[in-house]
Tab-separated table of C-alpha atoms in Angstrom:
chain	number	residue	atom	x	y	z
X	283	MET	CA	-39.294	-2.500	-57.462
X	284	TRP	CA	-38.483	-6.060	-56.638
X	285	ILE	CA	-34.718	-5.213	-56.808
X	286	LEU	CA	-35.047	-2.497	-54.226
X	287	THR	CA	-37.198	-4.870	-52.070
X	288	LEU	CA	-34.394	-7.551	-52.464
X	289	LEU	CA	-31.569	-5.018	-51.560
X	290	ILE	CA	-33.635	-4.014	-48.380
X	291	VAL	CA	-34.077	-7.587	-47.322
X	292	ILE	CA	-30.358	-8.341	-47.907
X	293	LEU	CA	-29.329	-5.179	-45.911
X	294	ILE	CA	-31.596	-6.297	-43.032
X	295	ILE	CA	-30.255	-9.817	-43.041
X	296	SER	CA	-26.799	-8.579	-43.177
X	297	ALA	CA	-27.236	-6.282	-40.284
X	298	TYR	CA	-28.849	-8.928	-38.153
X	299	ALA	CA	-26.050	-11.294	-38.986
X	300	PHE	CA	-23.533	-8.680	-38.012
X	301	ILE	CA	-25.218	-7.843	-34.737
X	302	THR	CA	-25.679	-11.409	-33.617
X	303	ARG	CA	-22.482	-12.796	-34.981
X	304	ASN	CA	-20.997	-13.124	-31.435
X	305	ASN	CA	-23.996	-14.306	-29.631
X	306	ASN	CA	-22.520	-17.856	-29.074
X	307	TYR	CA	-19.021	-16.458	-28.224
X	308	TRP	CA	-19.103	-17.081	-24.472
X	309	LYS	CA	-20.929	-20.393	-24.996
X	310	GLN	CA	-18.060	-21.537	-27.229
X	311	LYS	CA	-15.516	-20.302	-24.676
X	312	LYS	CA	-17.369	-22.266	-21.809
X	313	VAL	CA	-17.545	-18.958	-19.816
X	314	PRO	CA	-20.744	-18.340	-17.791
X	315	PHE	CA	-22.983	-15.661	-19.375
X	316	GLU	CA	-26.440	-14.321	-19.631
X	317	LYS	CA	-28.292	-14.504	-22.986
X	318	PRO	CA	-28.003	-11.045	-24.640
X	319	THR	CA	-31.002	-9.186	-26.032
X	320	PHE	CA	-31.059	-8.100	-29.712
X	321	PHE	CA	-28.738	-5.092	-30.459
X	322	PHE	CA	-28.492	-4.049	-26.775
X	323	GLY	CA	-26.610	-7.145	-25.573
X	324	ASN	CA	-26.600	-7.142	-21.754
X	325	TYR	CA	-26.838	-3.345	-21.558
X	326	LYS	CA	-30.553	-2.673	-22.236
X	327	PRO	CA	-31.220	-1.243	-18.657
X	328	VAL	CA	-28.390	1.320	-19.267
X	329	PHE	CA	-29.797	2.313	-22.696
X	330	SER	CA	-33.317	2.786	-21.292
X	331	GLY	CA	-31.818	5.014	-18.452
X	332	SER	CA	-33.201	2.914	-15.704
X	333	LYS	CA	-29.942	1.644	-14.276
X	334	HIS	CA	-26.538	3.113	-13.738
X	335	PHE	CA	-23.981	0.903	-15.559
X	336	GLY	CA	-22.139	0.266	-12.384
X	337	LEU	CA	-25.283	-1.264	-10.777
X	338	LEU	CA	-25.946	-3.289	-13.798
X	339	TYR	CA	-22.734	-5.096	-13.142
X	340	SER	CA	-24.056	-6.288	-9.758
X	341	HIS	CA	-26.804	-8.220	-11.345
X	342	PHE	CA	-24.196	-10.395	-13.104
X	343	TYR	CA	-21.840	-10.413	-10.153
X	344	ASP	CA	-24.689	-11.767	-7.830
X	345	LYS	CA	-26.222	-14.123	-10.467
X	346	PHE	CA	-22.886	-16.056	-11.068
X	347	LYS	CA	-21.721	-16.446	-7.386
X	348	ASN	CA	-19.554	-19.465	-8.259
X	349	ALA	CA	-17.835	-18.111	-11.198
X	350	ALA	CA	-14.388	-16.386	-11.214
X	351	TYR	CA	-15.433	-14.255	-14.043
X	352	VAL	CA	-18.565	-13.708	-16.277
X	353	GLY	CA	-18.903	-12.987	-19.914
X	354	LEU	CA	-20.895	-9.965	-21.110
X	355	TYR	CA	-22.138	-8.407	-24.351
X	356	ARG	CA	-21.781	-4.627	-24.675
X	357	LEU	CA	-24.054	-4.256	-27.686
X	358	TRP	CA	-22.575	-7.188	-29.732
X	359	THR	CA	-19.034	-6.935	-28.429
X	360	PRO	CA	-17.935	-9.469	-25.814
X	361	ASP	CA	-16.611	-8.059	-22.445
X	362	ILE	CA	-15.435	-9.904	-19.394
X	363	LEU	CA	-16.325	-9.029	-15.666
X	364	ILE	CA	-13.790	-10.262	-13.065
X	365	ARG	CA	-15.358	-11.536	-9.713
X	366	ASP	CA	-12.389	-13.411	-8.053
X	367	PRO	CA	-10.253	-11.005	-5.881
X	368	GLU	CA	-7.067	-12.901	-6.735
X	369	LEU	CA	-7.760	-12.438	-10.454
X	370	ILE	CA	-8.453	-8.781	-9.803
X	371	ARG	CA	-5.118	-8.481	-8.147
X	372	ASN	CA	-3.445	-9.949	-11.205
X	373	VAL	CA	-5.255	-7.558	-13.466
X	374	LEU	CA	-4.587	-4.377	-11.621
X	375	VAL	CA	-1.147	-5.192	-10.132
X	376	LYS	CA	0.731	-8.420	-10.796
X	377	ASP	CA	0.096	-8.533	-14.525
X	378	PHE	CA	-0.603	-4.896	-15.113
X	379	GLN	CA	1.323	-4.726	-18.369
X	380	SER	CA	-1.401	-6.866	-19.941
X	381	PHE	CA	-4.125	-4.360	-18.781
X	382	ALA	CA	-2.269	-1.123	-18.805
X	383	ASN	CA	-4.856	1.198	-20.353
X	384	ASN	CA	-8.229	2.453	-19.254
X	385	ASP	CA	-11.216	1.698	-21.412
X	386	PHE	CA	-11.509	5.296	-22.674
X	387	ASP	CA	-10.390	6.053	-26.259
X	388	LEU	CA	-10.140	9.833	-27.144
X	389	ASP	CA	-8.840	11.686	-30.152
X	390	PRO	CA	-6.651	14.583	-28.825
X	391	LYS	CA	-7.535	16.510	-31.962
X	392	VAL	CA	-11.316	16.298	-31.059
X	393	ASP	CA	-11.242	16.522	-27.218
X	394	PRO	CA	-7.790	17.908	-26.179
X	395	ILE	CA	-8.954	18.610	-22.574
X	396	PHE	CA	-9.866	15.137	-21.499
X	397	ALA	CA	-7.375	13.463	-23.779
X	398	SER	CA	-4.644	15.348	-21.747
X	399	ASN	CA	-6.146	13.825	-18.503
X	400	ILE	CA	-4.021	11.095	-17.076
X	401	PHE	CA	-7.018	8.894	-16.743
X	402	SER	CA	-7.309	8.592	-20.616
X	403	GLN	CA	-3.663	8.616	-21.460
X	404	THR	CA	-1.618	5.631	-22.510
X	405	GLY	CA	1.986	4.435	-23.094
X	406	GLU	CA	4.980	6.684	-22.637
X	407	VAL	CA	2.726	9.789	-22.286
X	408	TRP	CA	0.895	8.251	-19.361
X	409	LYS	CA	4.049	7.223	-17.592
X	410	LYS	CA	5.734	10.728	-17.947
X	411	ASN	CA	2.548	12.438	-16.660
X	412	ARG	CA	1.938	9.815	-13.875
X	413	ALA	CA	5.507	10.578	-12.663
X	414	ALA	CA	4.741	14.251	-12.552
X	415	TRP	CA	1.353	13.801	-10.758
X	416	THR	CA	3.027	11.345	-8.231
X	417	ALA	CA	5.716	13.932	-7.437
X	418	SER	CA	2.990	16.543	-6.949
X	419	MET	CA	1.150	14.540	-4.316
X	420	THR	CA	3.864	14.181	-1.643
X	421	SER	CA	3.068	14.660	2.059
X	422	ASN	CA	5.056	17.947	2.124
X	423	LYS	CA	2.932	19.441	-0.835
X	424	ILE	CA	-0.379	18.279	0.578
X	425	ARG	CA	0.575	19.673	4.046
X	426	ASN	CA	1.583	22.976	2.288
X	427	ALA	CA	-1.983	23.334	1.060
X	428	PHE	CA	-3.578	23.026	4.537
X	429	GLU	CA	-3.680	26.648	5.533
X	430	LYS	CA	-5.444	27.811	2.354
X	431	ILE	CA	-7.918	24.983	2.530
X	432	ASN	CA	-8.476	25.825	6.190
X	433	GLU	CA	-9.276	29.379	5.297
X	434	ARG	CA	-11.877	28.392	2.809
X	435	CYS	CA	-13.275	26.028	5.427
X	436	ASN	CA	-13.775	29.174	7.678
X	437	VAL	CA	-15.643	30.882	4.803
X	438	MET	CA	-18.032	27.868	4.599
X	439	ILE	CA	-18.474	27.840	8.319
X	440	ASP	CA	-19.360	31.601	8.306
X	441	HIS	CA	-21.802	30.932	5.478
X	442	ILE	CA	-23.520	28.251	7.450
X	443	LYS	CA	-23.772	30.425	10.587
X	444	LYS	CA	-25.306	33.204	8.619
X	445	GLN	CA	-27.808	30.683	7.121
X	446	ILE	CA	-28.714	29.427	10.614
X	447	LYS	CA	-29.299	33.058	11.774
X	448	GLU	CA	-31.336	34.150	8.745
X	449	LYS	CA	-33.131	30.943	7.793
X	450	PRO	CA	-33.112	28.499	10.755
X	451	ASN	CA	-33.932	24.897	9.943
X	452	GLU	CA	-33.724	25.436	6.271
X	453	ALA	CA	-32.135	22.376	4.707
X	454	LEU	CA	-29.002	22.465	2.625
X	455	GLU	CA	-27.998	19.893	0.045
X	456	THR	CA	-24.756	18.196	1.178
X	457	LYS	CA	-23.168	17.687	-2.245
X	458	ASP	CA	-23.855	21.352	-3.385
X	459	LEU	CA	-22.509	22.583	-0.100
X	460	SER	CA	-19.374	20.462	-0.436
X	461	LEU	CA	-18.884	21.424	-4.048
X	462	ASN	CA	-18.817	25.149	-3.134
X	463	PHE	CA	-16.263	24.462	-0.529
X	464	PHE	CA	-14.053	22.092	-2.553
X	465	THR	CA	-14.152	24.454	-5.594
X	466	ASP	CA	-12.936	27.327	-3.455
X	467	ALA	CA	-10.262	25.084	-1.724
X	468	VAL	CA	-8.800	23.762	-4.973
X	469	VAL	CA	-8.769	27.249	-6.653
X	470	SER	CA	-7.130	28.789	-3.610
X	471	SER	CA	-4.616	26.096	-2.574
X	472	VAL	CA	-3.756	24.699	-6.033
X	473	LEU	CA	-4.297	27.551	-8.434
X	474	GLY	CA	-3.341	30.279	-6.082
X	475	LEU	CA	-6.451	32.414	-6.834
X	476	GLU	CA	-9.347	33.521	-4.769
X	477	VAL	CA	-13.012	32.826	-5.211
X	478	ASN	CA	-16.174	32.587	-2.979
X	479	SER	CA	-18.558	30.033	-4.425
X	480	PHE	CA	-20.992	30.576	-1.634
X	481	VAL	CA	-21.587	34.084	-2.869
X	482	GLU	CA	-20.497	34.058	-6.496
X	483	LYS	CA	-22.900	31.347	-7.664
X	484	ASP	CA	-21.912	31.727	-11.287
X	485	ASN	CA	-18.199	31.807	-11.022
X	486	PRO	CA	-16.414	29.933	-13.820
X	487	TYR	CA	-14.597	27.521	-11.549
X	488	LYS	CA	-17.836	26.118	-10.026
X	489	LYS	CA	-19.414	26.211	-13.502
X	490	VAL	CA	-16.710	23.821	-14.770
X	491	ALA	CA	-16.687	21.672	-11.545
X	492	GLY	CA	-20.429	21.421	-11.259
X	493	SER	CA	-22.061	21.723	-14.759
X	494	PHE	CA	-19.658	19.166	-16.312
X	495	PHE	CA	-21.260	16.225	-14.499
X	496	ALA	CA	-24.697	17.725	-14.061
X	497	PRO	CA	-27.202	14.873	-14.581
X	498	SER	CA	-29.356	15.216	-17.645
X	499	PHE	CA	-30.826	13.042	-20.461
X	500	TRP	CA	-28.129	14.364	-22.840
X	501	PHE	CA	-25.215	13.877	-20.514
X	502	GLY	CA	-26.605	10.462	-19.839
X	503	LEU	CA	-26.616	9.618	-23.491
X	504	LEU	CA	-23.102	10.973	-23.962
X	505	THR	CA	-21.840	8.970	-21.159
X	506	MET	CA	-23.661	5.899	-22.297
X	507	THR	CA	-21.940	6.269	-25.742
X	508	PHE	CA	-18.500	6.433	-24.223
X	509	ILE	CA	-19.138	3.549	-21.892
X	510	ILE	CA	-21.031	1.279	-24.340
X	511	SER	CA	-18.884	2.014	-27.374
X	512	PRO	CA	-15.704	4.146	-27.007
X	513	THR	CA	-14.890	3.344	-30.650
X	514	LEU	CA	-18.177	4.620	-31.951
X	515	ALA	CA	-17.774	7.868	-29.848
X	516	LYS	CA	-14.290	8.310	-31.433
X	517	PHE	CA	-15.597	7.608	-34.936
X	518	LEU	CA	-18.561	10.156	-34.415
X	519	LYS	CA	-15.951	12.643	-32.967
X	520	ILE	CA	-18.022	13.110	-29.807
X	521	ARG	CA	-16.408	15.425	-27.251
X	522	PHE	CA	-16.536	14.423	-23.559
X	523	VAL	CA	-15.617	18.034	-22.496
X	524	PRO	CA	-17.990	20.441	-24.409
X	525	LYS	CA	-16.444	23.287	-26.320
X	526	HIS	CA	-17.828	25.986	-23.934
X	527	ILE	CA	-16.182	24.370	-20.929
X	528	GLU	CA	-12.981	24.100	-22.954
X	529	ASN	CA	-13.094	27.811	-23.579
X	530	GLU	CA	-13.611	28.505	-19.893
X	531	LEU	CA	-10.652	26.417	-18.966
X	532	VAL	CA	-8.395	28.180	-21.511
X	533	LYS	CA	-9.423	31.469	-19.933
X	534	MET	CA	-8.532	30.128	-16.510
X	535	ALA	CA	-5.217	28.813	-17.892
X	536	ARG	CA	-4.187	32.314	-19.090
X	537	LYS	CA	-5.248	33.853	-15.748
X	538	VAL	CA	-3.233	31.327	-13.774
X	539	TYR	CA	-0.232	31.546	-15.900
X	540	GLU	CA	-0.352	35.471	-15.686
X	541	SER	CA	-0.535	35.370	-11.895
X	542	ARG	CA	2.534	33.070	-11.794
X	543	LYS	CA	4.485	35.829	-13.672
X	544	THR	CA	3.906	38.029	-10.676
X	545	THR	CA	4.199	35.444	-7.893
X	546	GLY	CA	6.567	32.986	-9.421
X	547	PHE	CA	6.331	29.197	-9.429
X	548	HIS	CA	6.309	27.422	-6.101
X	549	LYS	CA	7.843	23.978	-6.004
X	550	ASN	CA	5.698	22.953	-2.914
X	551	ASN	CA	2.536	23.756	-4.797
X	552	SER	CA	1.005	20.624	-6.489
X	553	PHE	CA	-0.160	22.408	-9.667
X	554	ASP	CA	3.200	24.280	-10.010
X	555	SER	CA	5.079	21.160	-9.285
X	556	ILE	CA	3.697	19.424	-12.463
X	557	LEU	CA	4.275	22.485	-14.750
X	558	LEU	CA	7.942	22.596	-13.411
X	559	HIS	CA	8.395	18.930	-13.825
X	560	ASN	CA	7.116	19.007	-17.383
X	561	GLN	CA	9.130	22.130	-18.368
X	562	SER	CA	12.391	20.388	-17.212
X	563	LYS	CA	11.844	17.731	-19.906
X	564	ASP	CA	12.915	18.300	-23.327
X	565	ASN	CA	12.765	22.144	-23.021
X	566	TYR	CA	9.056	21.772	-22.952
X	567	SER	CA	6.824	24.983	-22.829
X	568	PRO	CA	3.220	24.365	-21.853
X	569	THR	CA	0.489	25.641	-24.267
X	570	ASP	CA	-2.752	27.185	-23.066
X	571	LEU	CA	-4.424	23.906	-23.651
X	572	ASP	CA	-1.806	21.962	-21.644
X	573	ILE	CA	-2.446	24.171	-18.663
X	574	ALA	CA	-6.334	24.007	-19.237
X	575	GLY	CA	-6.125	20.263	-19.224
X	576	LEU	CA	-4.195	20.346	-15.895
X	577	ILE	CA	-6.636	22.831	-14.328
X	578	PHE	CA	-9.460	20.423	-15.489
X	579	GLY	CA	-7.659	17.436	-13.866
X	580	PHE	CA	-7.317	19.178	-10.513
X	581	LEU	CA	-11.021	20.375	-10.613
X	582	LEU	CA	-12.241	17.009	-11.710
X	583	ASP	CA	-10.384	15.011	-8.963
X	584	GLY	CA	-10.538	17.797	-6.319
X	585	THR	CA	-14.095	18.986	-6.497
X	586	GLU	CA	-16.495	16.638	-8.071
X	587	THR	CA	-15.124	13.420	-6.530
X	588	SER	CA	-14.412	14.976	-2.972
X	589	SER	CA	-17.781	16.809	-2.881
X	590	GLY	CA	-19.582	13.445	-3.651
X	591	VAL	CA	-17.793	11.577	-0.831
X	592	ALA	CA	-18.116	14.517	1.622
X	593	GLY	CA	-21.876	14.818	0.809
X	594	PHE	CA	-22.545	11.175	1.521
X	595	MET	CA	-20.425	11.417	4.730
X	596	LEU	CA	-22.545	14.354	5.975
X	597	HIS	CA	-25.675	12.387	5.158
X	598	PHE	CA	-24.506	9.342	7.165
X	599	ILE	CA	-23.327	11.483	10.058
X	600	ALA	CA	-26.631	13.211	10.272
X	601	ALA	CA	-28.578	9.849	9.867
X	602	ASN	CA	-26.585	8.111	12.700
X	603	PRO	CA	-26.579	10.414	15.762
X	604	ASP	CA	-24.396	7.835	17.730
X	605	VAL	CA	-21.828	8.055	15.053
X	606	GLN	CA	-22.031	11.873	15.085
X	607	LYS	CA	-21.615	11.893	18.922
X	608	LYS	CA	-18.548	9.647	18.851
X	609	LEU	CA	-16.910	11.651	16.146
X	610	ARG	CA	-17.682	15.000	17.975
X	611	ASP	CA	-16.151	13.563	21.110
X	612	GLU	CA	-13.038	12.664	19.175
X	613	VAL	CA	-12.774	16.084	17.472
X	614	ASP	CA	-13.307	17.869	20.780
X	615	GLN	CA	-10.678	15.926	22.636
X	616	ALA	CA	-8.150	16.387	19.895
X	617	ALA	CA	-8.794	20.178	19.636
X	618	GLU	CA	-8.738	20.547	23.352
X	619	ALA	CA	-5.468	18.829	23.542
X	620	ASN	CA	-4.035	21.260	20.932
X	621	GLY	CA	-5.224	24.533	22.467
X	622	GLY	CA	-8.640	24.381	20.762
X	623	LYS	CA	-7.067	24.311	17.235
X	624	LEU	CA	-7.575	21.785	14.574
X	625	ASP	CA	-4.155	21.931	12.698
X	626	TYR	CA	-2.885	19.501	10.106
X	627	ASP	CA	-1.527	16.903	12.465
X	628	THR	CA	-4.525	17.079	14.730
X	629	ILE	CA	-7.015	16.362	12.043
X	630	HIS	CA	-4.841	13.520	10.728
X	631	SER	CA	-4.899	12.026	14.151
X	632	LEU	CA	-8.679	11.438	13.994
X	633	SER	CA	-8.960	7.642	13.592
X	634	TYR	CA	-12.785	7.494	13.960
X	635	LEU	CA	-13.067	10.148	11.123
X	636	ASP	CA	-10.879	7.847	9.067
X	637	MET	CA	-13.280	4.895	9.743
X	638	ILE	CA	-16.328	7.001	8.613
X	639	PHE	CA	-14.416	8.150	5.487
X	640	SER	CA	-13.534	4.479	4.567
X	641	GLU	CA	-17.137	3.178	5.291
X	642	THR	CA	-18.667	5.833	3.183
X	643	LEU	CA	-16.368	4.952	0.270
X	644	ARG	CA	-17.320	1.377	0.767
X	645	LEU	CA	-21.028	2.157	0.342
X	646	TYR	CA	-20.673	4.949	-2.245
X	647	PRO	CA	-17.159	4.825	-3.940
X	648	PRO	CA	-16.619	7.656	-6.426
X	649	ALA	CA	-16.594	5.292	-9.423
X	650	LEU	CA	-18.531	2.124	-9.266
X	651	THR	CA	-16.226	0.167	-11.632
X	652	VAL	CA	-12.773	0.179	-13.080
X	653	GLN	CA	-12.541	-0.896	-16.836
X	654	ARG	CA	-9.271	-1.827	-18.439
X	655	LEU	CA	-8.323	-2.868	-22.028
X	656	CYS	CA	-6.258	-6.026	-22.653
X	657	THR	CA	-3.064	-4.650	-24.073
X	658	LYS	CA	-1.150	-8.071	-24.208
X	659	PRO	CA	-2.627	-11.579	-24.631
X	660	TYR	CA	-3.496	-13.093	-21.292
X	661	VAL	CA	-4.803	-16.396	-20.257
X	662	LEU	CA	-7.345	-16.728	-17.352
X	663	PRO	CA	-7.811	-20.105	-15.565
X	664	PRO	CA	-11.238	-21.751	-16.003
X	665	SER	CA	-14.177	-19.563	-14.609
X	666	ASP	CA	-15.711	-22.701	-12.913
X	667	PRO	CA	-15.113	-26.536	-12.878
X	668	LYS	CA	-17.075	-26.944	-16.074
X	669	GLY	CA	-15.150	-24.333	-17.956
X	670	GLN	CA	-11.836	-24.203	-19.720
X	671	PRO	CA	-8.907	-21.586	-19.713
X	672	PHE	CA	-9.777	-18.444	-21.601
X	673	GLU	CA	-7.266	-16.355	-23.499
X	674	VAL	CA	-8.347	-12.692	-23.248
X	675	PRO	CA	-7.842	-11.243	-26.747
X	676	LEU	CA	-6.113	-7.937	-27.433
X	677	GLY	CA	-8.654	-4.965	-27.105
X	678	MET	CA	-11.197	-6.794	-24.878
X	679	THR	CA	-12.504	-4.778	-22.002
X	680	VAL	CA	-11.924	-6.214	-18.589
X	681	ILE	CA	-14.393	-4.923	-15.974
X	682	ILE	CA	-13.601	-4.701	-12.159
X	683	PRO	CA	-16.970	-4.363	-10.462
X	684	ILE	CA	-15.897	-2.153	-7.316
X	685	TYR	CA	-19.512	-1.599	-6.092
X	686	SER	CA	-20.380	-5.207	-6.353
X	687	LEU	CA	-17.230	-6.255	-4.336
X	688	HIS	CA	-18.102	-3.681	-1.602
X	689	MET	CA	-21.647	-4.971	-1.352
X	690	ASP	CA	-20.900	-8.558	-1.299
X	691	PRO	CA	-22.050	-10.075	2.097
X	692	GLU	CA	-19.196	-12.584	1.919
X	693	HIS	CA	-16.779	-9.769	2.095
X	694	PHE	CA	-18.760	-7.337	4.199
X	695	PRO	CA	-21.620	-8.757	6.297
X	696	GLU	CA	-24.840	-6.776	6.286
X	697	PRO	CA	-23.437	-4.622	3.417
X	698	GLU	CA	-26.270	-2.206	3.289
X	699	LYS	CA	-25.636	-1.245	6.927
X	700	PHE	CA	-23.451	1.925	7.559
X	701	ASP	CA	-20.915	0.679	10.218
X	702	PRO	CA	-17.652	2.564	10.503
X	703	GLU	CA	-16.427	-0.110	12.870
X	704	ARG	CA	-15.619	-2.371	9.950
X	705	PHE	CA	-12.469	-0.142	9.520
X	706	ASN	CA	-11.197	-0.106	13.094
X	707	ASP	CA	-7.654	-1.581	13.518
X	708	GLU	CA	-8.867	-5.024	14.459
X	709	ASN	CA	-11.424	-5.472	11.625
X	710	LYS	CA	-9.663	-3.657	8.961
X	711	SER	CA	-6.896	-6.148	9.015
X	712	LYS	CA	-9.534	-8.980	8.389
X	713	ILE	CA	-10.848	-7.463	5.030
X	714	LYS	CA	-9.712	-9.583	2.111
X	715	LYS	CA	-7.334	-8.053	-0.186
X	716	PHE	CA	-8.709	-6.537	-3.371
X	717	THR	CA	-12.358	-6.607	-2.199
X	718	TYR	CA	-12.084	-3.013	-1.071
X	719	LEU	CA	-11.041	-0.770	-3.973
X	720	PRO	CA	-12.553	2.769	-3.580
X	721	PHE	CA	-9.750	4.398	-5.543
X	722	GLY	CA	-8.712	1.448	-7.615
X	723	GLU	CA	-5.338	-0.127	-7.202
X	724	GLY	CA	-2.008	-0.705	-8.865
X	725	PRO	CA	-0.078	1.734	-11.105
X	726	ARG	CA	-3.326	3.307	-12.120
X	727	ILE	CA	-4.666	3.936	-8.704
X	728	CYS	CA	-6.261	7.432	-8.262
X	729	ILE	CA	-3.288	9.656	-7.680
X	730	GLY	CA	-5.390	12.374	-6.131
X	731	ALA	CA	-6.760	10.213	-3.529
X	732	ARG	CA	-4.419	11.663	-0.652
X	733	PHE	CA	-5.296	15.125	-1.549
X	734	ALA	CA	-9.077	14.337	-1.614
X	735	PHE	CA	-8.704	12.587	1.687
X	736	ASN	CA	-6.859	15.495	3.220
X	737	GLN	CA	-9.360	18.231	2.243
X	738	THR	CA	-12.319	15.972	3.019
X	739	LYS	CA	-11.081	15.434	6.605
X	740	ILE	CA	-10.531	19.248	7.009
X	741	CYS	CA	-14.116	19.943	5.856
X	742	ILE	CA	-15.882	17.289	7.976
X	743	ALA	CA	-13.755	17.758	11.232
X	744	ASN	CA	-14.486	21.632	11.201
X	745	LEU	CA	-18.077	21.126	10.450
X	746	ILE	CA	-18.443	18.677	13.397
X	747	LYS	CA	-16.595	20.982	15.692
X	748	ASN	CA	-19.005	23.791	14.967
X	749	PHE	CA	-22.407	22.278	14.262
X	750	GLU	CA	-24.878	19.702	15.028
X	751	ILE	CA	-26.084	18.073	11.748
X	752	ARG	CA	-29.606	16.641	11.381
X	753	LEU	CA	-31.330	14.870	8.598
X	754	ASP	CA	-33.995	17.092	7.034
X	755	PRO	CA	-37.521	15.402	7.699
X	756	LYS	CA	-37.974	14.575	3.939
X	757	MET	CA	-34.938	12.278	4.133
X	758	GLU	CA	-36.147	10.185	7.031
X	759	GLY	CA	-36.689	6.569	5.929
X	760	LYS	CA	-35.907	7.486	2.286
X	761	THR	CA	-33.973	4.773	0.266
X	762	LEU	CA	-30.980	6.362	-1.570
X	763	VAL	CA	-31.011	5.724	-5.329
X	764	ILE	CA	-27.942	6.188	-7.562
X	765	ASP	CA	-28.749	8.577	-10.536
X	766	PRO	CA	-28.322	6.549	-13.696
X	767	ASN	CA	-27.590	9.685	-15.650
X	768	PHE	CA	-24.486	10.560	-13.612
X	769	LEU	CA	-21.097	9.251	-14.572
X	770	LEU	CA	-19.867	9.075	-11.056
X	771	VAL	CA	-22.153	8.547	-8.079
X	772	LYS	CA	-25.004	10.864	-7.016
X	773	ALA	CA	-28.128	10.281	-5.152
X	774	VAL	CA	-31.424	10.976	-6.957
X	775	GLY	CA	-33.044	14.006	-5.353
X	776	GLY	CA	-29.985	14.987	-3.419
X	777	LEU	CA	-28.941	14.553	0.265
X	778	TRP	CA	-30.571	17.142	2.623
X	779	VAL	CA	-29.491	18.097	6.151
X	780	THR	CA	-29.984	21.032	8.543
X	781	PHE	CA	-27.187	22.690	10.507
X	782	HIS	CA	-27.585	23.872	14.123
X	783	ASN	CA	-25.152	25.827	16.335
X	784	ARG	CA	-23.971	23.566	18.969
X	785	VAL	CA	-24.670	25.927	21.751
X	786	GLU	CA	-28.357	25.807	20.584
X	787	ALA	CA	-28.566	22.017	20.084
């Protein structure tokens, strides 16, 4: 009995020694840090589900105001959070080769869909696919998608008008409304298929776009595992894309590829452009999983991200009547000068709409952080006058706290205030470089940003042209809280507005 007891004691002591072995790491390196808690390190609020990991970083960003960077403990593993914009520039751009990979390690055999996404790829595979994606997002290809996107916008407008007629003053949730539109826009303009998410609530495209990121305890736990310990997630063979969603995507892939046999490939279509680009390399023939992964990439970037931004834009437009009036005046004047039409060039001439878009992204960027792995040894200067140079070891995660930068009053006075004028021509030029990073920066900047910008502007401009948008009474005075169980950015309880025909306003 005493031997078993001894073994248990030895095991406990060994486990404790292993977990706490790095507790003095940042003290020895003379880097500012906050004392970690046992096992959880500095991430206990994320484990408890009380705080989004992106908001957790703001605590350390604000606490160490005079530090260029801060040491963190993710469980028992040291990470580093960069505060200084110049060092952020080095990590993302100047010295990119030392931080070339995102901190997201996936096994293609376990999760082939997400592993095929450019976000998680590395090395030559990433370079090849980045070239294909970059070529697919040219101005001509984005312009080519306009008519299809605009058609789906008209479907949304008809749906809202019907809603106003049958159920006046009934509130709509802005993200869900936007998700319906963006799902249809991407499926139509990119995949070349037709769907109506406003009527077909259970269509597979919306199911993939919406349910993949649906907040839940289990999705929060899954996300936390990938964020806290990608190595553990890989060891446990955890899938980020569930098998049932993978199956739906494979069905879509076959349907899309069959449609191309009839219509042919179009070089000015962004989706086809990537397939054609890859087929031209080494006699490559795409598999069902390759095409499914590509569809997932477009649905991920073109629906979930865009609908989140558009949802917050509609909320702020409704909450700020003066902003809405100024935007409406701009839209009306531009349409009137173009015979009452909002075509591609007219919509892209709306400078105040650009300002609203930029300010919304400042307050609620799609991703609150960027996390990179150190891929080549790199030396940082001392974090503060009491410190010493720090050599970032291979494999260490480097965190860029986007949300914290955007909410820093030194960079953006009164950061909680929604003020589109921060991004007028005069003020925009005064924004310090690398303090505004809604889509990241450098070689790994979000390639789909221009496409998302295009379809979001089409959506908002047409809604403003046709409707007055008001906050639902239950939203009055409500403080928006970011859902901790959502990987990207979503408000707890949703964002609710009512639409009204302008002639009745």
